[in-house]
PDB file of C-alpha atoms in Angstrom:
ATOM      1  CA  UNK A 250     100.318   9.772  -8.310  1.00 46.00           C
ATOM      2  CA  UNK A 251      96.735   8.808  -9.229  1.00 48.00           C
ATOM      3  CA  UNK A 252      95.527   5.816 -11.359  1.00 52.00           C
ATOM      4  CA  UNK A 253      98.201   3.421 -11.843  1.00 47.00           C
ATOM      5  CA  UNK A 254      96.997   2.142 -15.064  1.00 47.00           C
ATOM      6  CA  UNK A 255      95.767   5.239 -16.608  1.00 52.00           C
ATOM      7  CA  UNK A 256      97.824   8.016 -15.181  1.00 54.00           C
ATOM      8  CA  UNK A 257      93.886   9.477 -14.280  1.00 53.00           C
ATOM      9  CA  UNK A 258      93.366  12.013 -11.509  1.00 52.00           C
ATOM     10  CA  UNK A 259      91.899   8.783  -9.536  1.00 49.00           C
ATOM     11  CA  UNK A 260      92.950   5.916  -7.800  1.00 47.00           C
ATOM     12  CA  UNK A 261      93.620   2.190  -9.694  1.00 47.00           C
ATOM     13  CA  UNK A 262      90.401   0.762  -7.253  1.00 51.00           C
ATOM     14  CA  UNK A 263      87.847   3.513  -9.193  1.00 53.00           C
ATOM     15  CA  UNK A 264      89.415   2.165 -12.889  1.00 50.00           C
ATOM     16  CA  UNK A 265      87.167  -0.884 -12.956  1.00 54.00           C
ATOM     17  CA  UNK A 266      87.188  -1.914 -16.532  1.00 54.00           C
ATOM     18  CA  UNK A 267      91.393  -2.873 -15.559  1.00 53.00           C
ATOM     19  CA  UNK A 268      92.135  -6.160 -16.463  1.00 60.00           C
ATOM     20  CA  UNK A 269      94.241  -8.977 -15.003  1.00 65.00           C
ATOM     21  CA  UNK A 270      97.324  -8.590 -17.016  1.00 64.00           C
ATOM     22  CA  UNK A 271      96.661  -4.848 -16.344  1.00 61.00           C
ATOM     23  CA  UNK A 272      96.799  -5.067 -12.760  1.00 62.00           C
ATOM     24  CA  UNK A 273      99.991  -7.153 -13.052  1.00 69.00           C
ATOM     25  CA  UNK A 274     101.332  -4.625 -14.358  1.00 66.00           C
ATOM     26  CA  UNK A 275     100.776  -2.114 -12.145  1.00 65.00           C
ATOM     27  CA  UNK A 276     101.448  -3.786  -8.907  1.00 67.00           C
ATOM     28  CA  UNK A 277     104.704  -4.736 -10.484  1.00 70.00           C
ATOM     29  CA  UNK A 278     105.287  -1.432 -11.362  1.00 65.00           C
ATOM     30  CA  UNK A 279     104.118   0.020  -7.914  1.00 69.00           C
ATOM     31  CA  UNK A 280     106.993  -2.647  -6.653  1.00 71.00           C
ATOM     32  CA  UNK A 281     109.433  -1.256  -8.903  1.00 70.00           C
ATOM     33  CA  UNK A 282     109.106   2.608  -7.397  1.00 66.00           C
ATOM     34  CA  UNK A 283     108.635   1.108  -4.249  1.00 66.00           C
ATOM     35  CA  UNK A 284     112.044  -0.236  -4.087  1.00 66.00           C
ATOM     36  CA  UNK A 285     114.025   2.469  -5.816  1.00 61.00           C
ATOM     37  CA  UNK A 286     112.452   4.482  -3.223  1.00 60.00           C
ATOM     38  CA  UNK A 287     113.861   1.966  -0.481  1.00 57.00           C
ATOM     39  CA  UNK A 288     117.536   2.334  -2.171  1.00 55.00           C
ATOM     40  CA  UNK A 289     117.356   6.194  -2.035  1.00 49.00           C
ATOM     41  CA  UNK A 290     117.043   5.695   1.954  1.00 47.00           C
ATOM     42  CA  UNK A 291     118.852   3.211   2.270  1.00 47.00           C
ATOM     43  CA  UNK A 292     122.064   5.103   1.096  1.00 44.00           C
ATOM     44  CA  UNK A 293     121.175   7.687   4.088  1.00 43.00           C
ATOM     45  CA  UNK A 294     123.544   6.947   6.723  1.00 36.00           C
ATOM     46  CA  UNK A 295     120.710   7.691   9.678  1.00 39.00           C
ATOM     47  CA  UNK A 296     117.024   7.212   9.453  1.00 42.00           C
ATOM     48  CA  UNK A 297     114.464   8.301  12.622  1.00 42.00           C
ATOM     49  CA  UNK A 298     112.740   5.202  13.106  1.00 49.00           C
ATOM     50  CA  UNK A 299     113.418   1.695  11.933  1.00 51.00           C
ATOM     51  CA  UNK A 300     110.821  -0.688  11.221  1.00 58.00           C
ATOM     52  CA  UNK A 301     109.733  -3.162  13.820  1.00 62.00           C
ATOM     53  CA  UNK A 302     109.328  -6.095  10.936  1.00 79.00           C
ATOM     54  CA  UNK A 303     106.950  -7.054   8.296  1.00 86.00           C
ATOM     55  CA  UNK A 304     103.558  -7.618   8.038  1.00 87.00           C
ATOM     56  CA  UNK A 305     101.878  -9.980   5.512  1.00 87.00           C
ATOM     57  CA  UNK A 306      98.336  -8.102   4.916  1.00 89.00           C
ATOM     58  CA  UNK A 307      95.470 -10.458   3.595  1.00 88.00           C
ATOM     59  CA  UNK A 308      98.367 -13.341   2.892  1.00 86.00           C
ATOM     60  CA  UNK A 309      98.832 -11.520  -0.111  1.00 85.00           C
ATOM     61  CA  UNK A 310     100.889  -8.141   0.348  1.00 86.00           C
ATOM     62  CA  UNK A 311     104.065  -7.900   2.744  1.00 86.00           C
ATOM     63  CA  UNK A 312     104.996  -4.807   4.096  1.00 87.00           C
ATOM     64  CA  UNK A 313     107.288  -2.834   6.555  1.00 86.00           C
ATOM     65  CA  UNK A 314     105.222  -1.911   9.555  1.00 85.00           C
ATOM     66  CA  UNK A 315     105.577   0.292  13.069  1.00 82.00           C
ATOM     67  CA  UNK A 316     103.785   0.005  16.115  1.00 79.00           C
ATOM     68  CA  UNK A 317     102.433   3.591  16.772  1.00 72.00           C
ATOM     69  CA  UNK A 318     101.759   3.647  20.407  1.00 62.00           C
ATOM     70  CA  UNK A 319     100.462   7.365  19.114  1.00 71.00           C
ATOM     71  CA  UNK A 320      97.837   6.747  16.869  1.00 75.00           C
ATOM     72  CA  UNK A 321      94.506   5.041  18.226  1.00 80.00           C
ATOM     73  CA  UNK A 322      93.900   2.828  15.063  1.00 85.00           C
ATOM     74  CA  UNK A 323      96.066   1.056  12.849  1.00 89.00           C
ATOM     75  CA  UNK A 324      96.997   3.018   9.339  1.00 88.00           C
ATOM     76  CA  UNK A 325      97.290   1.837   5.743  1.00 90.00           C
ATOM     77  CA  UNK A 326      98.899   3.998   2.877  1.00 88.00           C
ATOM     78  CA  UNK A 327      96.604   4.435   0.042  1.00 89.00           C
ATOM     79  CA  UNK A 328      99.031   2.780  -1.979  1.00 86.00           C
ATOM     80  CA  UNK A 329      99.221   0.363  -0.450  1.00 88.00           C
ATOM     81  CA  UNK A 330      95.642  -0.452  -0.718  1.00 89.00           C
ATOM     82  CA  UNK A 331      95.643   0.490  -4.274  1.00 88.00           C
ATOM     83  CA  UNK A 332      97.674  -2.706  -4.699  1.00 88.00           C
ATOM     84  CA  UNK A 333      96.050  -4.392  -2.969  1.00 88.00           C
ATOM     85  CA  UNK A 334      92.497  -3.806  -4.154  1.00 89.00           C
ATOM     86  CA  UNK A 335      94.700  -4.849  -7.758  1.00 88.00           C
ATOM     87  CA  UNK A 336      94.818  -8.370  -6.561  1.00 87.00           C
ATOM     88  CA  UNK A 337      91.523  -8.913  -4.266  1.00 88.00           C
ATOM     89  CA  UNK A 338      88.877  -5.931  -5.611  1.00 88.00           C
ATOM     90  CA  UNK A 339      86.178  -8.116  -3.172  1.00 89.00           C
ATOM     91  CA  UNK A 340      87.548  -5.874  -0.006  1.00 89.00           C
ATOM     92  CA  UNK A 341      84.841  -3.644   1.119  1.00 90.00           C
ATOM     93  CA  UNK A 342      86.471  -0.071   2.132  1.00 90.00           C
ATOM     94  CA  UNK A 343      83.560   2.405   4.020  1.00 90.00           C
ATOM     95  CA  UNK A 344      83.656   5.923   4.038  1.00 87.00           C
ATOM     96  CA  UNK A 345      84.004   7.289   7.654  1.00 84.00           C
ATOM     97  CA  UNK A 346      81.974  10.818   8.697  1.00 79.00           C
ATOM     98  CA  UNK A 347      85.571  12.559   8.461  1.00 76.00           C
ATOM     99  CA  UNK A 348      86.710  12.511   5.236  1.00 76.00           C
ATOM    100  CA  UNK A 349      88.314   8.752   6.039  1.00 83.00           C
ATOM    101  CA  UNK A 350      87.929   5.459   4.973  1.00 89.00           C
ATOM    102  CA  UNK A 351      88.306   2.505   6.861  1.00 91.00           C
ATOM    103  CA  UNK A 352      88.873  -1.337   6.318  1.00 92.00           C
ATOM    104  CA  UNK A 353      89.230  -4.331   8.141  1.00 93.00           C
ATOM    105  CA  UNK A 354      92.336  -6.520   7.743  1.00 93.00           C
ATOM    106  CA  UNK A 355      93.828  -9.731   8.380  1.00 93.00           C
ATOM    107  CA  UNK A 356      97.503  -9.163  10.075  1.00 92.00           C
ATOM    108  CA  UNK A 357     100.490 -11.562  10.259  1.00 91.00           C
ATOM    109  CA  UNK A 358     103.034  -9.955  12.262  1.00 90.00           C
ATOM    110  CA  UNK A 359     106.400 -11.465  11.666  1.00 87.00           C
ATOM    111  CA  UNK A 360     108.629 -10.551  15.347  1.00 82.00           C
ATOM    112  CA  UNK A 361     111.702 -12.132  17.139  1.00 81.00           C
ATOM    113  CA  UNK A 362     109.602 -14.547  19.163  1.00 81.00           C
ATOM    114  CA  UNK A 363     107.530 -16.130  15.717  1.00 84.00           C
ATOM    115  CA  UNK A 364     104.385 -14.975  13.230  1.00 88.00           C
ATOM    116  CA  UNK A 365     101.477 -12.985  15.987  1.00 90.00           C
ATOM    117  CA  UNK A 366      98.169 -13.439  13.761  1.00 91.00           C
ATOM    118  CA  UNK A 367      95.260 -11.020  14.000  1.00 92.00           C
ATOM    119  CA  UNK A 368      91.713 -10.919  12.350  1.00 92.00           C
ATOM    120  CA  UNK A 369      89.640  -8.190  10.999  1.00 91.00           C
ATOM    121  CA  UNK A 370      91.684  -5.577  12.477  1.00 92.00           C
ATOM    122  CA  UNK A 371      90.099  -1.767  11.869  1.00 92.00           C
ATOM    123  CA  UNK A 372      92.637   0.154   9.520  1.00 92.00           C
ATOM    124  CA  UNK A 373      92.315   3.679   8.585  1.00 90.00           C
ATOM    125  CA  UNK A 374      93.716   4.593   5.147  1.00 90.00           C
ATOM    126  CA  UNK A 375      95.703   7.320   4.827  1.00 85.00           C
ATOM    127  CA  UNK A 376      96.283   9.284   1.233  1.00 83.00           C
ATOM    128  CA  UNK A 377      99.345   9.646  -0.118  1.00 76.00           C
ATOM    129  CA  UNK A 378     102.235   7.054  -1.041  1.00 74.00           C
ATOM    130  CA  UNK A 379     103.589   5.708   2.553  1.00 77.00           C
ATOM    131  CA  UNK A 380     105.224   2.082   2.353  1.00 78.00           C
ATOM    132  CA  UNK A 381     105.134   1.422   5.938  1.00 84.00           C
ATOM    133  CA  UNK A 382     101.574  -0.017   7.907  1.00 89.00           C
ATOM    134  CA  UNK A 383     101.410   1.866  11.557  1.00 88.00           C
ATOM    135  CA  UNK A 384      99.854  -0.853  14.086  1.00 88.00           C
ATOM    136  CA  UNK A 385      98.000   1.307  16.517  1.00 88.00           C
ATOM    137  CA  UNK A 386      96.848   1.077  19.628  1.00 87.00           C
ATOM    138  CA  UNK A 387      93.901  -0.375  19.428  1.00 87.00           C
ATOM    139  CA  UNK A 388      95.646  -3.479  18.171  1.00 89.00           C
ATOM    140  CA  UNK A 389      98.625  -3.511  20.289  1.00 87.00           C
ATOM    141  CA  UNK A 390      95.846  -3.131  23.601  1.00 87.00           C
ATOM    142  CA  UNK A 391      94.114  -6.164  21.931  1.00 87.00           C
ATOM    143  CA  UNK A 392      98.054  -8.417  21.943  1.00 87.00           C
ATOM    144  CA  UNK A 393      98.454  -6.870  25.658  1.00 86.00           C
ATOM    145  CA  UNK A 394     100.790  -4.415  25.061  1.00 84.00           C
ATOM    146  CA  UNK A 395      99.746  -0.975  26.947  1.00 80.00           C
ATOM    147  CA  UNK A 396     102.516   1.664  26.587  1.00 73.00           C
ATOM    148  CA  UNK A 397     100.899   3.737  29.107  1.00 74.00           C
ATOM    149  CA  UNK A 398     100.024   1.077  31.645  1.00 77.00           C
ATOM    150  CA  UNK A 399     103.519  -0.798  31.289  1.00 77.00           C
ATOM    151  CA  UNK A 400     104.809   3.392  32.231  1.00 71.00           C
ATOM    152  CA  UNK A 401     102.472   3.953  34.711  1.00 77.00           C
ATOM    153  CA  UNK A 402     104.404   0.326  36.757  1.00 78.00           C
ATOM    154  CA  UNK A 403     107.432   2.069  36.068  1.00 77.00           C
ATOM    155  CA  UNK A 404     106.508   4.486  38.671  1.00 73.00           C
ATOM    156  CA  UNK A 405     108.508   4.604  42.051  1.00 64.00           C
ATOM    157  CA  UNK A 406     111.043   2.186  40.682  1.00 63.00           C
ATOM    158  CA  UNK A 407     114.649   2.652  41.281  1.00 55.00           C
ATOM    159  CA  UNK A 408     115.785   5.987  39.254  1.00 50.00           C
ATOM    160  CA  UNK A 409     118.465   6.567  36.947  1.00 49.00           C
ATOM    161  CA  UNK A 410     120.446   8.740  39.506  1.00 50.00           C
ATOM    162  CA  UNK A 411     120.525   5.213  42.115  1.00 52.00           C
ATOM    163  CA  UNK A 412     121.117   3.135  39.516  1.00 54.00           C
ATOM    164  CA  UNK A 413     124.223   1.029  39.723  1.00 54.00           C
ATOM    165  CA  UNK A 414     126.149   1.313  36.736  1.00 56.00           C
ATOM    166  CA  UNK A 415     125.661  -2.419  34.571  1.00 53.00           C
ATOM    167  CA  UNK A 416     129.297  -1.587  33.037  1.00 52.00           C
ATOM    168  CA  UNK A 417     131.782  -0.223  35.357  1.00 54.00           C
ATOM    169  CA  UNK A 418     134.688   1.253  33.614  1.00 54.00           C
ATOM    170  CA  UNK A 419     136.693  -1.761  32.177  1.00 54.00           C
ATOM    171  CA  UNK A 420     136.470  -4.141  29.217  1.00 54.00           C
ATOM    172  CA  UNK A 421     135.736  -6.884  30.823  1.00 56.00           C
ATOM    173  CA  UNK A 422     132.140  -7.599  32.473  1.00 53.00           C
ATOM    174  CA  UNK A 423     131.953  -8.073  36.434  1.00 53.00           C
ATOM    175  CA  UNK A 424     132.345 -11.543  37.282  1.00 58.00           C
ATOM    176  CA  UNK A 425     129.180 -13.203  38.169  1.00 53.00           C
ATOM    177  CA  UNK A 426     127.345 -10.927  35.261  1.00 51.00           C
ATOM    178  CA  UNK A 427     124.635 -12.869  33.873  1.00 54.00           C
ATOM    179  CA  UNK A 428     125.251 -12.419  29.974  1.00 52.00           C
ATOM    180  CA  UNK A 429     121.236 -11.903  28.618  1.00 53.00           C
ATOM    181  CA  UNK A 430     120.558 -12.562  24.379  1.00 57.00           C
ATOM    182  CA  UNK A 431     118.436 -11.868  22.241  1.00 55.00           C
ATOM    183  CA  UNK A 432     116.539 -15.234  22.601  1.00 61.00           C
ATOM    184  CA  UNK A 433     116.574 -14.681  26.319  1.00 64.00           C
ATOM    185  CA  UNK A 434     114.925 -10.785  25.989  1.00 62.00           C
ATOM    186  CA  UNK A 435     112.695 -12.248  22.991  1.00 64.00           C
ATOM    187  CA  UNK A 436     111.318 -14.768  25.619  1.00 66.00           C
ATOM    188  CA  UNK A 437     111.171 -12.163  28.045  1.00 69.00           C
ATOM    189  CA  UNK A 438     109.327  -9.793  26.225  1.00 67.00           C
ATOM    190  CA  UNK A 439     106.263 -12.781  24.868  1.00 66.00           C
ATOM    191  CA  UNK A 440     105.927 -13.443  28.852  1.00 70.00           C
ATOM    192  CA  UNK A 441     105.623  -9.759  29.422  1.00 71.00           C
ATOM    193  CA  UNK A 442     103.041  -9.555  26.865  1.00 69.00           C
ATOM    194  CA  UNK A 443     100.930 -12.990  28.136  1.00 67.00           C
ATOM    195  CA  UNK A 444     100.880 -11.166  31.817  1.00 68.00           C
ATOM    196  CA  UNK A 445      99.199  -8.692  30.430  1.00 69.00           C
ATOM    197  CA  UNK A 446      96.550 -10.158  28.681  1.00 66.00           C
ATOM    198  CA  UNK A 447      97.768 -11.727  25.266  1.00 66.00           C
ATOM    199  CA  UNK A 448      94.994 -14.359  24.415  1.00 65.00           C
ATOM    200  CA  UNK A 449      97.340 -17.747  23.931  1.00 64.00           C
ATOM    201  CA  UNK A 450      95.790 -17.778  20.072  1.00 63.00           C
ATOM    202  CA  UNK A 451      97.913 -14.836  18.763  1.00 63.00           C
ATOM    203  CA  UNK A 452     100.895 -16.701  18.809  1.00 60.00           C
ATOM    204  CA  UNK A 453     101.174 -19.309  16.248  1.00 54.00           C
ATOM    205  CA  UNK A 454     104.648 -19.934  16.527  1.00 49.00           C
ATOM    206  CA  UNK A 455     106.932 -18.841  19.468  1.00 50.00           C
ATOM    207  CA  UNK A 456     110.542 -20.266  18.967  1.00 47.00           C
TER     208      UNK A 456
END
């Protein structure tokens, strides 16, 4: 914890007299505990949640991230930032009234469908040594994704109890069953998302 160059009680953006080779170092080492950190749960046999993708923050640092349907603004470890702030110190971080900082970020969210590009997204960063970058709402709102709204249609639909069964007991799927894939649900899911208000220029890439 703390300065990654110095081992200081502070964090490697408030050791400005770092140099390059310096910084190299410690992003590389950052990387290193990163992934034994990443083997250690990836030997679990269960985890709670599994990440939705990657992220590429800044083109310059790729991470795991989650959409947090939960959280009203996106969220950035402190580590993350820390490396970072290593490779572009021009970032401007401001100090929020609570004890927070905040910074604005440019997103490249790799999903099934292509890359979904975002500018100067609001990020809260959170202390402490997280590897994984929670999209909030705020963001997913802005892609036209609304968890509660897409709920909220859900209402008065056809209920688990008078639901036909997809799978009958058998092995074999009824004849006539439209097989769906992956590329068919992926498609679905971007079409979903235009409906509800997904400006055309987040996607750079669908197929």
């Amino acid at each position: 914890e703390g300065c990654l160059v110095c081992k200081g009680p502070h964090w490697l953006k408030d050791f400005p007299t770092a140099t390059g080779a310096q910084r190299e170092e410690a992003q590389s080492k950052f990387r290193e505990v990163k992934e034994q950190r990443l083997s250690a749960l990836r030997s679990k046999s269960a985890r709670y949640a599994t990440p939705a993708g990657t992220v590429r923050v800044n083109k310059l640092l790729e991470v795991p991230y989650m959409p947090d349907t939960g959280a009203d603004k996106s969220i950035v470890p402190q580590n993350i930032m820390d490396s970072l702030l290593a490779v572009q110190p021009t970032l401007v971080v401001t100090p929020l009234n609570t004890q927070v900082e905040e910074i604005l970020l440019n997103l490249a969210l790799s999903t099934v469908a292509g890359m979904v590009s975002m500018r100067s997204v609001p990020c809260l960063i959170l202390p402490g040594d997280g590897d994984e970058f929670l999209l909030g709402c705020d963001a997913l709102k802005e892609l036209g994704i609304d968890a509660e709204r897409q709920l909220a249609q859900l209402a008065g639909q056809t209920t688990l109890a008078t639901d036909v069964d997809e799978f009958p007991v058998s092995d074999a799927l009824p004849e006539g069953q439209e097989v769906h894939t992956v590329d068919d649900d992926a498609k679905q899911l971007v079409a979903q998302a235009v409906a509800n208000g997904m400006p055309a220029q987040f996607l750079t890439r669908l197929y």
